[in-house]
PDB file of C-alpha atoms in Angstrom:
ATOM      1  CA  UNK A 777     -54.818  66.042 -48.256  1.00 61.00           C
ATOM      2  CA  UNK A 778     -57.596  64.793 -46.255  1.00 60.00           C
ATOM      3  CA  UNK A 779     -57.965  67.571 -44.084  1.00 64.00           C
ATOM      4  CA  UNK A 780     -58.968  69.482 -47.272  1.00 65.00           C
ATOM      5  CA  UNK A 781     -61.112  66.771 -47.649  1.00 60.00           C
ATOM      6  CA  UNK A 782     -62.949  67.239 -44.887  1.00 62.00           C
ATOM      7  CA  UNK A 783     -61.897  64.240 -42.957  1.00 61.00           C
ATOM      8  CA  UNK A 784     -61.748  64.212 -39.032  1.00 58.00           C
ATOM      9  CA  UNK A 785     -58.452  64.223 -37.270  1.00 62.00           C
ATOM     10  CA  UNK A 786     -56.755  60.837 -37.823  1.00 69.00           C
ATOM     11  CA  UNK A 787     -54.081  59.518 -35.893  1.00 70.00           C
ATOM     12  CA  UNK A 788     -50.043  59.596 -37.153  1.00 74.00           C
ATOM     13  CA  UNK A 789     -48.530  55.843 -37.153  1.00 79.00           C
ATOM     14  CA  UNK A 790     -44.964  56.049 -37.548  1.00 78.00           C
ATOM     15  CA  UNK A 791     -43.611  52.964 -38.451  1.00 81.00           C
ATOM     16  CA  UNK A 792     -39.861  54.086 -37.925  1.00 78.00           C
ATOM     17  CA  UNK A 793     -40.607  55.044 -34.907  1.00 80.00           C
ATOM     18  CA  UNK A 794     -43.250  53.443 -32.808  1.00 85.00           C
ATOM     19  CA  UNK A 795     -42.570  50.170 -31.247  1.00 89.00           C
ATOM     20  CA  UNK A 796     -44.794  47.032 -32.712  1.00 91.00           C
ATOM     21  CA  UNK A 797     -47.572  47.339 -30.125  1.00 92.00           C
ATOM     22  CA  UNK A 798     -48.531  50.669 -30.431  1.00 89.00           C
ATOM     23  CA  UNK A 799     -49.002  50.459 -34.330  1.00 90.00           C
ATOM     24  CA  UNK A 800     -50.672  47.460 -34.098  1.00 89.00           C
ATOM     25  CA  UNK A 801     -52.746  49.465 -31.478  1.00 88.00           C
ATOM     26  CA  UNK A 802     -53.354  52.358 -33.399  1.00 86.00           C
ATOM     27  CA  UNK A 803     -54.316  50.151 -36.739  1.00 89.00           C
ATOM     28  CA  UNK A 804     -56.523  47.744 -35.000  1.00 86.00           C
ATOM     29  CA  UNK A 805     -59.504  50.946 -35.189  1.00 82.00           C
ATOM     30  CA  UNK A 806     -58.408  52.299 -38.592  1.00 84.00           C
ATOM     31  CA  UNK A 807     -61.178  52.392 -40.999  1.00 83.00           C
ATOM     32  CA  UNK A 808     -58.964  54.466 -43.379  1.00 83.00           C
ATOM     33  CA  UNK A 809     -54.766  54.001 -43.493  1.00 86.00           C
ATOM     34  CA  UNK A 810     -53.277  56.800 -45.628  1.00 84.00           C
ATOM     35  CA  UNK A 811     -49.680  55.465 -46.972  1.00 86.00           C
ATOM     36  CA  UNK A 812     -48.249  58.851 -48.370  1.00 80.00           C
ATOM     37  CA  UNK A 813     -46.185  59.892 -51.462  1.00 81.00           C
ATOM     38  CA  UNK A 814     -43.230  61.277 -49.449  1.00 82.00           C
ATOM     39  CA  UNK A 815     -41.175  58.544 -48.705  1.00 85.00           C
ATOM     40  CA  UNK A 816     -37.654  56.748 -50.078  1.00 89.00           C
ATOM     41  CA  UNK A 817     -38.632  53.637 -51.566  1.00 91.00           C
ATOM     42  CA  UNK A 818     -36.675  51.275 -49.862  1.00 91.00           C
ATOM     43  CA  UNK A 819     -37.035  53.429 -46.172  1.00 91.00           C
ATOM     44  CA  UNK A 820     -40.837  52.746 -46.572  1.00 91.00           C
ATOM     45  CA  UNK A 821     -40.663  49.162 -47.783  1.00 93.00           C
ATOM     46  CA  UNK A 822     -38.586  48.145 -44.789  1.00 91.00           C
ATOM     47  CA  UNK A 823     -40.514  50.362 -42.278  1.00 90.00           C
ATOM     48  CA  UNK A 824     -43.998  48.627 -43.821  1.00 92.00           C
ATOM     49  CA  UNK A 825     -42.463  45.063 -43.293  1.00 90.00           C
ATOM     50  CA  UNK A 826     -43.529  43.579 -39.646  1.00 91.00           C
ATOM     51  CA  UNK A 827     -45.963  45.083 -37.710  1.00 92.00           C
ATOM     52  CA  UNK A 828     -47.152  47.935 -40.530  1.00 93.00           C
ATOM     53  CA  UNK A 829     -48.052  45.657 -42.907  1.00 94.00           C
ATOM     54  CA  UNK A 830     -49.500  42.862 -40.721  1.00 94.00           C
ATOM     55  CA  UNK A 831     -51.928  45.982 -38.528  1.00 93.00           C
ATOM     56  CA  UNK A 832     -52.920  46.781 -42.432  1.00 92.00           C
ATOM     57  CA  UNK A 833     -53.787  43.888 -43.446  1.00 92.00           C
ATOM     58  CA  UNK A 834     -56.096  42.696 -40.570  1.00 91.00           C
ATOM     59  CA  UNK A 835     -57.604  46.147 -40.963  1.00 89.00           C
ATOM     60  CA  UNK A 836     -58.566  45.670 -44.385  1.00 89.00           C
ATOM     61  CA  UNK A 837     -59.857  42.500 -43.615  1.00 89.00           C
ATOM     62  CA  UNK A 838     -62.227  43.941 -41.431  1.00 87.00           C
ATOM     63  CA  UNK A 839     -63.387  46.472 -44.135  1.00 85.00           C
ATOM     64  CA  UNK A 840     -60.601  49.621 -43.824  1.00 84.00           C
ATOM     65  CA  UNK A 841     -59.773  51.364 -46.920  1.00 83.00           C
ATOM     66  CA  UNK A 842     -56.448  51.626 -47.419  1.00 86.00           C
ATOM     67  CA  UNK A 843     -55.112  54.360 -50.077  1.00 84.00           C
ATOM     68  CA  UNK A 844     -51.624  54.340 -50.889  1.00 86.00           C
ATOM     69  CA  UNK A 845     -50.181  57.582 -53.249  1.00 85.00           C
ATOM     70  CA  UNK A 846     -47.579  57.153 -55.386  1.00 87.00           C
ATOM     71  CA  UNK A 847     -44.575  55.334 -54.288  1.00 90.00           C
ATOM     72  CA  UNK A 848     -46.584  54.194 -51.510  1.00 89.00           C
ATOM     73  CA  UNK A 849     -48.508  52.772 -54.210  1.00 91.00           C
ATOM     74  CA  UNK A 850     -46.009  50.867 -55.731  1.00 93.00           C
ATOM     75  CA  UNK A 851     -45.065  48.929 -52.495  1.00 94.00           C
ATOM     76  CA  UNK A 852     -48.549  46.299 -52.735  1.00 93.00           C
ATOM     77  CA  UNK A 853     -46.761  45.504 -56.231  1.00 95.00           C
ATOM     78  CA  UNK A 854     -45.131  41.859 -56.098  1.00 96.00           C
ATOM     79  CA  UNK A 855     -42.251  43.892 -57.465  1.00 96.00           C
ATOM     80  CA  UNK A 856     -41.071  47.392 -56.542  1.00 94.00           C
ATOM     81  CA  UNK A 857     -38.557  49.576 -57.517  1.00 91.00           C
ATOM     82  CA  UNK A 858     -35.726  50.954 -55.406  1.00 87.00           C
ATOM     83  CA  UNK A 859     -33.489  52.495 -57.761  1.00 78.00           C
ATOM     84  CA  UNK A 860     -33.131  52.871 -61.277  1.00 73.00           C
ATOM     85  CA  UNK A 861     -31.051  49.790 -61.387  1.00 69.00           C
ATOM     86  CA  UNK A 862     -32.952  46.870 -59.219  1.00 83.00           C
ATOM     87  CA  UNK A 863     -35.597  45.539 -58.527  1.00 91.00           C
ATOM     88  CA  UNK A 864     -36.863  43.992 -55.234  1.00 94.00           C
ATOM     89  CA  UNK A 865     -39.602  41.946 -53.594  1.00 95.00           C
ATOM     90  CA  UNK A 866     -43.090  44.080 -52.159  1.00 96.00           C
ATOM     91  CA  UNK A 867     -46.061  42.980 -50.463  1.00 95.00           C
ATOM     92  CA  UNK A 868     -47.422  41.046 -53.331  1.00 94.00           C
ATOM     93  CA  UNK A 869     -51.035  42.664 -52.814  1.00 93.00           C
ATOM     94  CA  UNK A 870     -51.154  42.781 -56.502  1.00 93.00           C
ATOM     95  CA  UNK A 871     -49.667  39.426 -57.453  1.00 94.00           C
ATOM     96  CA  UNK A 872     -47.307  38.916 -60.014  1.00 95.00           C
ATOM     97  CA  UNK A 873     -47.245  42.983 -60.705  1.00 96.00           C
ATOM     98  CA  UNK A 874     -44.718  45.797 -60.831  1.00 96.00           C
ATOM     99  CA  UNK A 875     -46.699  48.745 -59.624  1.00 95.00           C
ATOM    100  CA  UNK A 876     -45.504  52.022 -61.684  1.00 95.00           C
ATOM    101  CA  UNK A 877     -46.432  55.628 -60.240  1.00 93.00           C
ATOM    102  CA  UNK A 878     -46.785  59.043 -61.742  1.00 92.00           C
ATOM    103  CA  UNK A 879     -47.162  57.826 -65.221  1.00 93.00           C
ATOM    104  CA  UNK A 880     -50.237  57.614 -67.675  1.00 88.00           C
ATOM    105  CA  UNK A 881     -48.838  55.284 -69.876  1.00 90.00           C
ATOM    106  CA  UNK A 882     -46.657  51.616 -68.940  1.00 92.00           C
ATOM    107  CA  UNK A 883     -45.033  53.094 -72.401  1.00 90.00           C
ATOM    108  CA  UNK A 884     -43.564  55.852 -70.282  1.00 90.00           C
ATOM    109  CA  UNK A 885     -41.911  53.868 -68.197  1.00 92.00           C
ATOM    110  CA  UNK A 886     -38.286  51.640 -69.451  1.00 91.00           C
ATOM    111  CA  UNK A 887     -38.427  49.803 -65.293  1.00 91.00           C
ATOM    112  CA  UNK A 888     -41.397  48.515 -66.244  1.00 93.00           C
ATOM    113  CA  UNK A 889     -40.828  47.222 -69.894  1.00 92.00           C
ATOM    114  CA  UNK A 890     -37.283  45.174 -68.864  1.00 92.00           C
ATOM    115  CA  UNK A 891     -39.198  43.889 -66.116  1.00 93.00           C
ATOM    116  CA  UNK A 892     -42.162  42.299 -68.579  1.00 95.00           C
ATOM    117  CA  UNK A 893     -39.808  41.236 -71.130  1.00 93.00           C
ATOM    118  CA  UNK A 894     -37.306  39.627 -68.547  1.00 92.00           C
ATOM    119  CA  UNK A 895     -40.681  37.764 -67.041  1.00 93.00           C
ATOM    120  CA  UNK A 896     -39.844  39.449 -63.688  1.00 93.00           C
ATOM    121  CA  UNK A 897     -43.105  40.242 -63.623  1.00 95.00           C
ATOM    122  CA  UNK A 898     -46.233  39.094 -65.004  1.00 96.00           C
ATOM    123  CA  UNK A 899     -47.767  42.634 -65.367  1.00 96.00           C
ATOM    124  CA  UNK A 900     -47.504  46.182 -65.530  1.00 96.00           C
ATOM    125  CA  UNK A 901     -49.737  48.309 -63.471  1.00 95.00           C
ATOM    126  CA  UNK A 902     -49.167  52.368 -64.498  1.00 95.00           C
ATOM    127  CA  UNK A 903     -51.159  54.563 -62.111  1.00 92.00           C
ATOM    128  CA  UNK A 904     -51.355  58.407 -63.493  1.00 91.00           C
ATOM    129  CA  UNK A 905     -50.791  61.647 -61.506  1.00 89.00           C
ATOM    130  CA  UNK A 906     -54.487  62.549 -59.740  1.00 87.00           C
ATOM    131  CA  UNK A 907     -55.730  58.636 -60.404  1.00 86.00           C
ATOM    132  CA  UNK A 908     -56.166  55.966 -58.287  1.00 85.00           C
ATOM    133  CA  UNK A 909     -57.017  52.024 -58.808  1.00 82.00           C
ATOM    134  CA  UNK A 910     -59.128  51.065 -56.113  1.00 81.00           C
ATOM    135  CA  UNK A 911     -59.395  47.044 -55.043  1.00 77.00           C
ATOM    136  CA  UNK A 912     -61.824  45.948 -52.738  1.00 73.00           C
ATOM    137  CA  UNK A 913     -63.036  42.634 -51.081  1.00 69.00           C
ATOM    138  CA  UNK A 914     -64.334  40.163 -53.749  1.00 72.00           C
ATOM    139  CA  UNK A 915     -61.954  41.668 -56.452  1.00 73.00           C
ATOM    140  CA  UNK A 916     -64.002  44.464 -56.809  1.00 77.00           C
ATOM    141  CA  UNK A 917     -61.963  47.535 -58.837  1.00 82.00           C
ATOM    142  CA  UNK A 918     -62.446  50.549 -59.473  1.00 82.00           C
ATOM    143  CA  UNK A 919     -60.849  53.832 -61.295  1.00 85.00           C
ATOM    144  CA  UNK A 920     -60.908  56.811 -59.342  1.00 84.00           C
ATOM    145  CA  UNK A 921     -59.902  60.614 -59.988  1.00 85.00           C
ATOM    146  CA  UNK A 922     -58.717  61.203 -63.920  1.00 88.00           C
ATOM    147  CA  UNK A 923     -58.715  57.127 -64.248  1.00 89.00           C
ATOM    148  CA  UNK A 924     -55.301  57.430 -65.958  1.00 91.00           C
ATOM    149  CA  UNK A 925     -54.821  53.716 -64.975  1.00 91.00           C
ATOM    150  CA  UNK A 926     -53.016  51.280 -67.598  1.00 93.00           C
ATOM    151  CA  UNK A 927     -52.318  47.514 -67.065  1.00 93.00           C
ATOM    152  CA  UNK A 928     -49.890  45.819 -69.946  1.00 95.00           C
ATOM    153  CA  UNK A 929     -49.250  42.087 -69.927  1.00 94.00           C
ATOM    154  CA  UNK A 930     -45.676  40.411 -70.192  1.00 89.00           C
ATOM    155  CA  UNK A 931     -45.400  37.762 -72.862  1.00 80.00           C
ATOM    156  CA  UNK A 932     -45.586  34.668 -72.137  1.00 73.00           C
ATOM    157  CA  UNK A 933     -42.363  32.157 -71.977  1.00 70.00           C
ATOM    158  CA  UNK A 934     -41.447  29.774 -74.216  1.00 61.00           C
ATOM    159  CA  UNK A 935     -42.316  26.185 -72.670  1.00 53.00           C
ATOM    160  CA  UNK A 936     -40.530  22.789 -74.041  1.00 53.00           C
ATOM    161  CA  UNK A 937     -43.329  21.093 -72.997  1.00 48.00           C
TER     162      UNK A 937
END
């Protein structure tokens, strides 16, 4: 994709692969990380935990872009989902949220409405085919491509107090 884009030769990190100091290596001059769509969601949540995720995050917080497709997406989700049947912890970029790709609707997606009316999460974030939610420094967003982003809210619980 971002050869078509135009975009210079980039370097391949593979986190199954590489030992700890060479992705940390390779991260430590990324201005853009590219987490693609073709993984298993539980291979790519265990290879992003560790080194990955910690060469990311210092590389965002010296001002790389980081743009994560589809299930890729759904890992920076306090939530994500593995299987049909369960739930487990991400990266908690998005706090409190299940992260829901390839749909244009949180309707459209049954995951994502047990987890908002069990309070597993606190919300819904559905990110459509060709669309991208952008979050920068200083909580900047932004929509990007067809902006087929939804957010829906869980209800809040009941409190004896």
């Amino acid at each position: 994709d971002m050869s078509e884009l135009g975009a210079p030769t980039g370097y391949l990190v593979n986190v199954r692969l590489d030992d700890d100091d060479t992705i940390r290596e390779i991260l430590h001059d990324a201005s853009i990380i590219v987490i693609a769509d073709d993984f298993d969601a539980g291979e790519l949540l265990s290879s992003l935990k560790g080194a990955a995720i910690s060469g990311i995050e210092e590389a965002y917080q010296r001002g790389a872009i980081v743009l994560a497709e589809g299930v890729g997406a759904s890992m920076f989700g306090a939530f994500v989902q593995i299987d049909r049947a369960r739930l487990t912890e991400g990266l908690d970029w998005v706090h409190g949220a299940l992260v829901v790709p390839a749909v244009s609707s949180i309707a459209e997606s049954s995951e994502a409405q047990v987890a908002l009316e069990t309070h597993t999460a606190e919300i819904a974030v559905g990110i459509g085919h060709d669309s991208a939610l952008a979050l920068g420094s200083g909580g900047q967003v932004q929509t990007w491509g067809r902006k087929q982003v939804t957010i829906a809210l869980g209800t809040p619980q009941d409190s004896d107090d």
